[in-house]
XYZ file of C-alpha atoms in Angstrom:
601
model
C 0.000 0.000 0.000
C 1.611 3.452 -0.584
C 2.362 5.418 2.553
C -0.095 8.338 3.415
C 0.979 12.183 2.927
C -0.833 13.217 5.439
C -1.523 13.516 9.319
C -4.479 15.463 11.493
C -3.571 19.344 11.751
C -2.118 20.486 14.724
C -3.865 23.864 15.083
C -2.562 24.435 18.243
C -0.465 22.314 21.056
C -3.563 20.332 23.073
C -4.239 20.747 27.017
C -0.893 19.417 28.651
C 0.273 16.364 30.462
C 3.027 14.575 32.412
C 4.857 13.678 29.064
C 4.273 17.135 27.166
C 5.271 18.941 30.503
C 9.007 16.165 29.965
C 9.291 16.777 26.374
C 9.382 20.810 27.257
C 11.223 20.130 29.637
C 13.925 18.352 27.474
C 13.961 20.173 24.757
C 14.199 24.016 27.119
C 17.422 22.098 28.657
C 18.782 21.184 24.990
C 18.158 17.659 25.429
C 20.037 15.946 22.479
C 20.870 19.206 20.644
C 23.745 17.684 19.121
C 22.054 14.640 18.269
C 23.061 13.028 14.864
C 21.288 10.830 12.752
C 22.426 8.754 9.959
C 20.458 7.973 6.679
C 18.503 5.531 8.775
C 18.981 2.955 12.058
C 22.358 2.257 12.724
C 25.040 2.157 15.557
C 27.079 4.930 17.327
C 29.480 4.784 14.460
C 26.724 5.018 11.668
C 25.149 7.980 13.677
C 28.394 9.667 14.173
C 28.962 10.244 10.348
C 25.321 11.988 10.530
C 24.250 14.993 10.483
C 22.637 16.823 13.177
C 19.081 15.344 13.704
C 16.319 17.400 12.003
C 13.554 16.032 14.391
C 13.815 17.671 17.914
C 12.081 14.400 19.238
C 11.619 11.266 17.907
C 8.771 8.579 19.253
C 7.439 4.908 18.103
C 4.560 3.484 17.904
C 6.116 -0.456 17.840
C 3.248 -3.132 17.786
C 3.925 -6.933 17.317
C 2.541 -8.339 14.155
C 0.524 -10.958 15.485
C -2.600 -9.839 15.287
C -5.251 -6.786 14.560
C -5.171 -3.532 16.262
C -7.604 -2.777 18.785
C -8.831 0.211 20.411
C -6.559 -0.067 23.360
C -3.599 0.739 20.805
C -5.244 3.945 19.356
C -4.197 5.713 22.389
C -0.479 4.574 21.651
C -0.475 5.360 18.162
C -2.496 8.840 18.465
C 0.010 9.721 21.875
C 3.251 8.696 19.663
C 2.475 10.198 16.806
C 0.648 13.121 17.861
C 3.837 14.435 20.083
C 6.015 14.010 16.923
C 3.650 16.197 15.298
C 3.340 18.630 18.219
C 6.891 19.431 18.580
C 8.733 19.042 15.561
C 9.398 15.513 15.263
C 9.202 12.356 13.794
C 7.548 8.957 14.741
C 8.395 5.822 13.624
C 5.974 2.704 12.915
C 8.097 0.217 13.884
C 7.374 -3.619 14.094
C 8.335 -5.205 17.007
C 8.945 -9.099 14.793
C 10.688 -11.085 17.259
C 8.482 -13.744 17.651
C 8.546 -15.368 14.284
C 5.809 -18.160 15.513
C 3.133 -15.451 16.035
C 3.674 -13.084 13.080
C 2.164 -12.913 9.959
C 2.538 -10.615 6.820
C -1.465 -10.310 7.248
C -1.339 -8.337 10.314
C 1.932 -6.192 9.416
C -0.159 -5.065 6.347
C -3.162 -4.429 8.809
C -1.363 -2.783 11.113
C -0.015 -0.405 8.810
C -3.982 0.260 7.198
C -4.856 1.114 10.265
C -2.724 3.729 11.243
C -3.060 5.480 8.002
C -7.208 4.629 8.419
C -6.310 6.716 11.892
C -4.437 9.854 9.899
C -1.372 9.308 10.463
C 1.796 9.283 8.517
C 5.454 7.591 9.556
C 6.909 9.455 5.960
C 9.318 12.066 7.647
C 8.275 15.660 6.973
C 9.754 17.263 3.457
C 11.674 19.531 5.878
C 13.207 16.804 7.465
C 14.462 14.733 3.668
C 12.583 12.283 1.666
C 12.373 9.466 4.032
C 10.154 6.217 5.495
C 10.110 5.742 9.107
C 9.246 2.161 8.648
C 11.259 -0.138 10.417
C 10.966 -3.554 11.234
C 13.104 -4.625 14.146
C 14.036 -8.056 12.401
C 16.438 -5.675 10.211
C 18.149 -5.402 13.267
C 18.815 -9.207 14.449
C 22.897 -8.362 13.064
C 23.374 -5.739 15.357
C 21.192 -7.852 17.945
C 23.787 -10.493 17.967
C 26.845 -8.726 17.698
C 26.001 -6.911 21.326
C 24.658 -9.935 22.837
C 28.608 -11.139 21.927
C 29.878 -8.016 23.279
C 27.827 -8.654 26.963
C 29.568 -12.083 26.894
C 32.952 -10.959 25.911
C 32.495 -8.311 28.881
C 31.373 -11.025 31.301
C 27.996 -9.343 31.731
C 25.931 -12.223 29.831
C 26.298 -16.131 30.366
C 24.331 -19.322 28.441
C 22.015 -20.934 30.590
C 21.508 -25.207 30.128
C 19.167 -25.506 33.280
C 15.925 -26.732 32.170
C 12.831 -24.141 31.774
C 11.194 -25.350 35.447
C 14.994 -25.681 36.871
C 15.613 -21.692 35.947
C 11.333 -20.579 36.961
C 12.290 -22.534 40.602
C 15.454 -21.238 40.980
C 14.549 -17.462 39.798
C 12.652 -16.842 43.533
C 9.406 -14.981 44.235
C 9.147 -11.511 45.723
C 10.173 -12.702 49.317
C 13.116 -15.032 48.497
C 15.885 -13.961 46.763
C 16.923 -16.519 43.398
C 19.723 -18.964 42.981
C 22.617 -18.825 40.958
C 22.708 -21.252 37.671
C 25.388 -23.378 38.237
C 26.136 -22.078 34.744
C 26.703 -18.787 35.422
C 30.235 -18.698 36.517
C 31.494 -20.012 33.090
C 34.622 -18.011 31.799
C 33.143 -15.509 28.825
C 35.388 -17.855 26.172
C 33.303 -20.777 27.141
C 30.126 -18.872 27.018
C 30.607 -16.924 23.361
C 31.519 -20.661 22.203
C 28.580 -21.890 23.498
C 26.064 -19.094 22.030
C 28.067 -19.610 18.729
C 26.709 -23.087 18.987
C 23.039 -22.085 19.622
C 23.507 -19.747 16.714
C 24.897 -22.148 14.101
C 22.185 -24.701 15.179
C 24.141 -27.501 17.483
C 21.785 -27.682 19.885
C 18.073 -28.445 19.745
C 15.071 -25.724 20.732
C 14.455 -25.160 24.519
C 18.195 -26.449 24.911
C 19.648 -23.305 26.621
C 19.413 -19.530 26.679
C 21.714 -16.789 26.714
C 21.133 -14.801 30.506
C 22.261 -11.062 30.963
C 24.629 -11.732 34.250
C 22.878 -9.299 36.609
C 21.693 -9.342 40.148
C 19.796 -13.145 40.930
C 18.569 -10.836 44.663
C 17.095 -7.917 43.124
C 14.264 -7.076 44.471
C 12.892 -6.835 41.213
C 12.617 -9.852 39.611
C 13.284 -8.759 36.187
C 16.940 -8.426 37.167
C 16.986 -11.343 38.195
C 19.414 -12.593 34.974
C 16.828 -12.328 32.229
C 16.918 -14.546 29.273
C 18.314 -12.858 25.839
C 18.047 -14.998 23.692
C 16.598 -18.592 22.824
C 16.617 -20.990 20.645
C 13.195 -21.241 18.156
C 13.725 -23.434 14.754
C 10.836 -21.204 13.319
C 10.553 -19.165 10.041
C 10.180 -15.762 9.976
C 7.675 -13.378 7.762
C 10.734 -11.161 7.033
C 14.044 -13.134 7.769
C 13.167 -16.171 6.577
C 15.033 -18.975 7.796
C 18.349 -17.282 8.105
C 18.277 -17.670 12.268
C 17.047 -20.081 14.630
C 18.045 -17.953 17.779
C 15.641 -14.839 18.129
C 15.830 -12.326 20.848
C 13.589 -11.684 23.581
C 11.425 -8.789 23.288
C 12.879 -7.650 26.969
C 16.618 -7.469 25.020
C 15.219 -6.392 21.494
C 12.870 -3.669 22.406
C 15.715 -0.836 24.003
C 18.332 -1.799 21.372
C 15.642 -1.037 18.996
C 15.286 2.868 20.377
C 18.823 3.235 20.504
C 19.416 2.191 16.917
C 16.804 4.621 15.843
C 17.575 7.388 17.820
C 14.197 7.387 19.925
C 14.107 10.423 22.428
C 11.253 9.378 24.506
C 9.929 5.724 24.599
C 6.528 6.185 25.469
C 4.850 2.569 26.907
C 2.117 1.240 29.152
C 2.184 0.773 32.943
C 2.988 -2.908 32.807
C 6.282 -2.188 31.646
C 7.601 0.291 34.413
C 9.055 -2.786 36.048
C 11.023 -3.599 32.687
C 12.998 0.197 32.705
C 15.895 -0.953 35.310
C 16.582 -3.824 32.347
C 16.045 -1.109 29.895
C 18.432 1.369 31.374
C 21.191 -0.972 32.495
C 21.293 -2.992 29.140
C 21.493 0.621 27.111
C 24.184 1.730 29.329
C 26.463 -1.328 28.785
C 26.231 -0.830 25.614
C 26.688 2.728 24.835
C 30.003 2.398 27.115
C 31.242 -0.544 24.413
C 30.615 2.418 21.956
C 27.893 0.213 20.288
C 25.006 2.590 20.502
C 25.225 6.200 20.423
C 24.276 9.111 23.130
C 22.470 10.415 23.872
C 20.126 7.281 24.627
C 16.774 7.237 24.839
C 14.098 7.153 28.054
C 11.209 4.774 29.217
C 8.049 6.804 30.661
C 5.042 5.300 31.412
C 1.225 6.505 30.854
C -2.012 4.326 32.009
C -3.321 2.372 29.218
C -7.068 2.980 27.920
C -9.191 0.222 29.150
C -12.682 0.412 27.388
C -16.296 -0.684 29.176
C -18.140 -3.728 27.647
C -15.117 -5.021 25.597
C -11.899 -7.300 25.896
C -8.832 -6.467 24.125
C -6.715 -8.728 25.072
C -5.566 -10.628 21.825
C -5.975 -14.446 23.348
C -9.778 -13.794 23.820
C -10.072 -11.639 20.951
C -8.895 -14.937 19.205
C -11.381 -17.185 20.732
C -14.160 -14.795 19.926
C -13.178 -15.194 16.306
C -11.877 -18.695 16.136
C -14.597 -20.292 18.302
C -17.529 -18.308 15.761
C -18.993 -16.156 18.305
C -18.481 -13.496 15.840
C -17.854 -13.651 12.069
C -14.359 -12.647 11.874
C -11.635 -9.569 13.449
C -13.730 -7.039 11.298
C -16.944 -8.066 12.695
C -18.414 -4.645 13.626
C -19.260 -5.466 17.159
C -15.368 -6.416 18.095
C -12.732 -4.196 19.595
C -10.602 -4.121 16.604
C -9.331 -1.163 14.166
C -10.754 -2.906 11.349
C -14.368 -3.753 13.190
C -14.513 -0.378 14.381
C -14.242 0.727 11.043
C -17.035 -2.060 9.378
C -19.514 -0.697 12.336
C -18.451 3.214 11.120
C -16.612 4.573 13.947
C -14.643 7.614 12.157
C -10.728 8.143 12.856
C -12.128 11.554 13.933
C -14.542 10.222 16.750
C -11.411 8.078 17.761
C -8.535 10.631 18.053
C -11.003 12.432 19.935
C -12.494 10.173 22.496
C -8.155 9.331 23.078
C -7.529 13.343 23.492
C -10.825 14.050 25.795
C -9.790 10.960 28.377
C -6.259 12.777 29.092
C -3.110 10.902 29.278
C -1.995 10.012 33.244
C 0.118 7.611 35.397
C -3.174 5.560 36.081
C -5.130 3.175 34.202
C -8.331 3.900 34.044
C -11.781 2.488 32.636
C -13.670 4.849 30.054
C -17.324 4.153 29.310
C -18.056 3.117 26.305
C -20.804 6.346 26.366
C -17.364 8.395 25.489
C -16.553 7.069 22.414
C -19.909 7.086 21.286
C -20.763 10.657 22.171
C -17.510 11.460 20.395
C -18.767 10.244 17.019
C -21.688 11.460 17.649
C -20.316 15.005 17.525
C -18.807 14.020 14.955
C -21.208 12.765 13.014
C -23.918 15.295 13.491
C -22.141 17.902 11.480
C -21.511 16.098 8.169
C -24.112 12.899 8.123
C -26.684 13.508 5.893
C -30.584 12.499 6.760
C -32.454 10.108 5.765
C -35.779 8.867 6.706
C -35.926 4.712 6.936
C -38.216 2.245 8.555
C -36.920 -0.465 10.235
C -39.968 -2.220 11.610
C -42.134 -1.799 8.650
C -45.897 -1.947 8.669
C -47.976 -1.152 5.385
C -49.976 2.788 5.741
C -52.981 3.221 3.521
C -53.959 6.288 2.113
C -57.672 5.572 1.425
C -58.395 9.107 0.018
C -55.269 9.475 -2.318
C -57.085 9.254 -5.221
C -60.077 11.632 -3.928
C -57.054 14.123 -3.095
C -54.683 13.530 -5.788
C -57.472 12.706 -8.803
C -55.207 8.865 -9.644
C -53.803 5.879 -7.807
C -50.807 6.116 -9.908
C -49.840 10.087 -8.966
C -46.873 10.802 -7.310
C -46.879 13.662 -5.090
C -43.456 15.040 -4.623
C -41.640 16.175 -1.416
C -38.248 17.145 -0.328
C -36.584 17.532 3.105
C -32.652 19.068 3.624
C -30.184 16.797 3.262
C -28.259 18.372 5.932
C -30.672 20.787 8.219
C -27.572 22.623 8.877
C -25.414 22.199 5.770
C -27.708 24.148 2.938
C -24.948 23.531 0.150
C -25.592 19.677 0.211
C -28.834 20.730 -1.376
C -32.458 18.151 -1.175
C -33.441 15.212 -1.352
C -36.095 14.733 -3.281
C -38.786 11.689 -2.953
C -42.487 11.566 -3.321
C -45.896 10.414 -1.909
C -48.311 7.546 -3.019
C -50.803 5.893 -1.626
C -49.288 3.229 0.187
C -46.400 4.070 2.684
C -44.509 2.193 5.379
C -44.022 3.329 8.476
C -42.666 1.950 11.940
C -45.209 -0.277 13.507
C -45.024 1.457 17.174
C -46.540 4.530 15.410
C -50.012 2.923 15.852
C -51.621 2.214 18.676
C -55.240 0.821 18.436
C -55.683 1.621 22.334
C -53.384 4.311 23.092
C -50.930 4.816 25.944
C -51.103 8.024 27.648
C -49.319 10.720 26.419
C -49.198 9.107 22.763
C -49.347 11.513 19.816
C -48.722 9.304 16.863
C -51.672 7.231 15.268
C -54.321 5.693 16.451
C -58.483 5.661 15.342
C -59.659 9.122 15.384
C -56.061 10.923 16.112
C -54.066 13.259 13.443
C -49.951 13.144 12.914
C -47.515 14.518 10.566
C -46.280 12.482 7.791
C -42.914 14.366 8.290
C -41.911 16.206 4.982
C -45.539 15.383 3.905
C -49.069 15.607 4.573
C -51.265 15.338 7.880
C -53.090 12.263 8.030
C -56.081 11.230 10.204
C -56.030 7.421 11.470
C -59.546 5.692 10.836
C -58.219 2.267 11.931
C -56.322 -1.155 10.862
C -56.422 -4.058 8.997
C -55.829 -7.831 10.717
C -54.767 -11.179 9.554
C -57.113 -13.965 11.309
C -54.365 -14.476 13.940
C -55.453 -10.874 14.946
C -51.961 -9.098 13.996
C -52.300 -5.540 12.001
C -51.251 -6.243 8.738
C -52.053 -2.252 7.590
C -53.149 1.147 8.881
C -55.479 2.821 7.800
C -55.984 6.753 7.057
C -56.633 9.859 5.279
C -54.805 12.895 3.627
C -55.925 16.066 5.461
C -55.600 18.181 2.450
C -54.139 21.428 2.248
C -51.246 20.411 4.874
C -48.232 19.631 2.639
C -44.988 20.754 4.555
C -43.581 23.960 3.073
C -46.535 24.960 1.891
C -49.124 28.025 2.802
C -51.771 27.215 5.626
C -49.950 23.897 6.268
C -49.617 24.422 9.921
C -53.413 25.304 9.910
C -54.005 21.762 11.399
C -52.175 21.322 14.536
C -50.742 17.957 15.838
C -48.589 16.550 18.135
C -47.200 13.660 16.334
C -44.519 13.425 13.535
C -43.664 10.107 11.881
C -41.172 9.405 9.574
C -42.110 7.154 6.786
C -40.938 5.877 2.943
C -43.079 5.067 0.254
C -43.839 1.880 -1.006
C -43.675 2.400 -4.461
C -40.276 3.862 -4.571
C -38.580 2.326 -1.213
C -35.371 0.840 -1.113
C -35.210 -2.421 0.518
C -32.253 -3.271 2.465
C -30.636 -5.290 4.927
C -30.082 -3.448 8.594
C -27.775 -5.029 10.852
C -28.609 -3.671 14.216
C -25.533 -3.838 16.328
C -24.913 -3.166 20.170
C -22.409 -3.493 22.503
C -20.754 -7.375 22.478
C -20.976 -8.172 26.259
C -23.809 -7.178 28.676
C -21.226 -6.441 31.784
C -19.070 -3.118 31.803
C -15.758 -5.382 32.673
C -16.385 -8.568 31.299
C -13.589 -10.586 31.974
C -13.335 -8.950 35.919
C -12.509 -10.901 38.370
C -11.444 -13.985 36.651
C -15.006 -14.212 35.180
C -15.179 -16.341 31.898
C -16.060 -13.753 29.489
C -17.298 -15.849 27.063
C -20.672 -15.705 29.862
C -21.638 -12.273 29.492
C -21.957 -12.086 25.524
C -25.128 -9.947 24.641
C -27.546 -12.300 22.938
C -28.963 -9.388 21.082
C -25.522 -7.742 19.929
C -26.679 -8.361 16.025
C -30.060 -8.504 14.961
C -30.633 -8.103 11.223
C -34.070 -7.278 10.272
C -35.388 -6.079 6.596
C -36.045 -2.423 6.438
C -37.523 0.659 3.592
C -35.060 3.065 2.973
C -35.896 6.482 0.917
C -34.839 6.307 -2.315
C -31.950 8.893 -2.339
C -29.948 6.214 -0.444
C -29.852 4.226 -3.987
C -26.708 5.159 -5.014
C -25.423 5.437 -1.647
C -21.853 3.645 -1.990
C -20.256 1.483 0.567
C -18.817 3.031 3.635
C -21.352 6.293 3.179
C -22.786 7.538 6.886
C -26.055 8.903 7.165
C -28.367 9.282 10.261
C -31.683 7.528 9.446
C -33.861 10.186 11.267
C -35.444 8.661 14.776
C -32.839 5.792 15.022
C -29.670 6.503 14.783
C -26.434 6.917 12.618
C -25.953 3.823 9.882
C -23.080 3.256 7.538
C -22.965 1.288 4.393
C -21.368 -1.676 4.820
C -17.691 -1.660 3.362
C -17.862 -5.387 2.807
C -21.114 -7.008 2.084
C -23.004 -3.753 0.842
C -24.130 -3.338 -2.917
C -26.363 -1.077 -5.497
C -28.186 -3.813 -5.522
C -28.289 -5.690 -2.297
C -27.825 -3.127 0.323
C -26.245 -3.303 3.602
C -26.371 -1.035 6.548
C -24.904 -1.555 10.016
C -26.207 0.601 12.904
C -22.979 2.419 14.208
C -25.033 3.985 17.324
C -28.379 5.846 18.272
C -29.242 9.419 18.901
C -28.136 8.640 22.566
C -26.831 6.654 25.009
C -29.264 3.574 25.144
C -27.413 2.422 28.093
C -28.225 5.082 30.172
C -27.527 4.619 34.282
């Protein structure tokens, strides 16, 4: 796919936070004002040779290929890249490929849709030189291996042969301290040959590991000696079979930043406990003159955590695998690519991430947020259209009286836009049988009920005012049609039509010119705010009535609508065209959301 040009405007710097309030910081103190940069990712050497860096910060939005974006991750990509934007930057997309069991071309390319879907570019401004900020970190498995050499050579990494359980029982817990490998006082000639050997293949997978020689009673357990590297006979999307060691992501990830000159490595909560690793392995090697300073920092933010769905992938992967949806893009999942189906806009989405604020905390956002974001969204730019979704058949009984012939056509017109004159009208027309929504008639009515029912007058809206004289029944005793007549004289728009006064307006589409489509009525997947809480099986709370798909009666300037086109059917909601399954001829539309908040407290 080509790479997009473009990214949202920055009109002005948005309200600040903890890592704006560091970047300012950083950059007032001249924080890597001599900074080089190379053509691309390299070494100190490579950067050296540079020039000074054009971007006065540099982020990364790095996701693992193996699997589809959810929602969770717009936050990350809108954070990384929208600080780049902010001041002066660049961010990289940068795939995180380490795991070659778990990664697939098919999610790299989806990955890379969906932040451009989002509105964001990794091309490096013109200022800044023709360049792609796409990296993958498998390009970077040379370098990789060359520094875990160099620990080993300095005595700061060792190869491991205790068995998996041997190393988990020997690691500790927070309250005991761990236990040497009886491996780990090897000499750092017997250790390089042995990682040579796991690297050429001598030894089978799960055989040993190569350890960074730390501190086995840290108090934090993830200095206790973590693994490097491991052995994995696997092929990989981008490497092929060229190496059957890979790196852990723990070892991989900082070398990564370093090689590409990251300023500030922006990452969830969960890995504030990995920084100490981060910081000590960087160090090491920017004193071996391997990577170039300055080097880059961890911080931390609270990761998005959405009500009434589960992002983490494993589940997200039994929802699709087990068929209790269709498929990552069904519209009621999590995902980039559902979101998108449903007709969530990147707009509504950058939004919802900038009005919930970026903290040290994780927090949970109701679902309500996102939806009132596209909602404002939406409401200044979706056109109007009237549909019926539970159709019942209106009679006219006096159209011909009114309109002299059966077969007239009585045309009427309503704003496509009430707010947005310069989309023009849209035009459709009267006859003598109409459908309408069968909860506006009543034959006894409720109180306070102002639609139709025998003996009461409502607005056809656009239209005429009609009088209800009754219904029509099947011999199970269900209303099959309602009956009424024209009130002449009270077209909409036209002198003395307000003459008649009602309460009731009702939306409605002729049968004679309707366009008959499939609705897919979507709500929210689970029926719980926190589904999986707890330890709960998730898989319990599914909403039995997330999809319903009835047949509805669209007007007819939705005929040509295309796939993907919004529009808020007047009284129910905002729909979108499906982008997969909808056609001229067979259309689909999937309810996005309502007016409002249907799951009020």
């Amino acid at each position: 796919m080509s790479e997009p040009k473009n990214a949202p405007d920055a009109e002005a710097l948005k309200p600040n936070n903890f890592l704006r309030a560091i970047i300012e910081r950083d950059l007032e103190q001249g924080y890597g004002a001599e900074r080089r940069f190379g053509s691309g990712p390299g070494d100190a050497p490579h950067h050296a040779a540079g020039p000074l860096d054009p971007a006065r910060v540099r982020t990364r939005f790095p996701p693992e290929p193996n699997g589809y974006l959810h929602i969770g991750h717009a936050k990350s990509i809108c954070l990384n890249f929208g600080l780049a934007r902010d001041y002066g930057g660049e961010c990289h997309l940068r795939f995180d490929d380490t795991n070659p069991e778990k990664e697939e071309q098919e999610y790299v390319d989806a990955i890379k849709e969906m932040v451009a879907w989002l509105g964001w570019s990794w091309q490096a401004p013109a200022s800044h030189g023709e360049r792609s900020n796409l990296y993958y970190a498998s390009n970077y498995f040379d370098f990789m291996y060359r520094a875990a050499e160099y620990l080993v050579e300095q005595g700061l990494a060792y190869v491991d042969e205790q068995t998996p359980e041997e190393m988990r029982a020997n690691r500790g817990d927070f309250g005991t301290p761990g236990t040497n490998s009886p491996f780990r006082d090897r000499t750092p000639a017997e250790n390089l040959a042995r990682l040579r050997e796991m690297r050429d293949g001598v030894h089978p997978d799960g055989a040993m590991v190569l350890r960074a020689k730390i501190d086995m009673a840290s108090p934090n357990i993830n200095m206790r000696d973590p693994a490097l590297y491991r052995i994995r006979r696997a092929t990989h999307h981008n490497t092929g079979d060229k190496w059957c060691i890979y790196p852990m992501y723990t070892f991989a990830h900082p070398i990564e930043d370093a090689l590409e000159r990251i300023t500030h490595s922006i990452c969830t909560l969960e890995f504030e406990d990995q920084r100490p690793f981060y910081d000590w392995l960087l160090e090491h090697l920017a004193q071996g003159g391997l990577l170039a300073r300055p080097l880059p920092h961890q911080y931390e933010f609270g990761r998005l955590n959405l009500s009434y769905v589960v992002t983490s992938k494993r589940k997200l992967r039994q929802l699709v695998e087990e068929g209790h949806v269709s498929g990552w893009d069904d519209p009621r999942m999590p995902t980039l690519v559902g979101m998108r189906r449903r007709g969530y806009t990147p707009e509504s989405i950058r939004n919802m991430v900038e009005s919930t604020g970026v903290t040290k905390q994780n927090a949970w956002i109701d679902y309500s947020v996102l939806d009132g974001c596209l909602r404002a969204d939406l409401e200044g730019k979706a056109a109007r259209a009237m549909a019926v979704i539970d159709p019942v058949k209106l009679k006219l009984t006096n159209f011909a009286e009114i309109f002299g012939s059966l077969e007239h056509r009585e045309p009427c017109s309503a704003p496509a836009h009430p707010h947005l004159p310069e989309l023009g009208q849209r035009a459709f027309s009267l006859g003598p049988e109409l459908w309408i929504e069968r909860e506006d008639f009543m034959e006894v009515p409720s109180k306070g009920y102002h639609r139709l029912y025998p003996g009461n007058k409502a607005r056809l809206k656009a239209g005429y005012v009609v009088e209800c004289t009754g219904c029509e029944k099947n011999e199970a005793g269900e209303i099959t049609a309602v009956l009424a007549t024209l009130v002449p004289d009270t077209k909409s728009g036209t002198p003395g039509a307000d003459a008649v006064k009602v309460k009731g307006v009702i939306t409605w589409v002729a049968v004679h010119e309707a366009v008959q489509a499939e609705l897919r009525l979507y709500d929210r997947l689970f029926t719980e705010a926190q589904p999986d809480a707890g330890g709960r099986d998730f898989l319990e709370v599914i909403n039995p009535g997330s999809k319903r798909v009835v047949t509805g009666y669209l007007e007819p300037s939705l005929a040509a609508a295309v796939a993907d086109t919004k529009v808020q059917f007047e009284r129910h909601g905002y729909f979108v065209a499906d982008r997969v399954d909808h056609r001229a001829d067979t259309p689909v539309f999937n309810k996005i959301t309502g007016l409002r908040d249907g799951w009020g407290k």
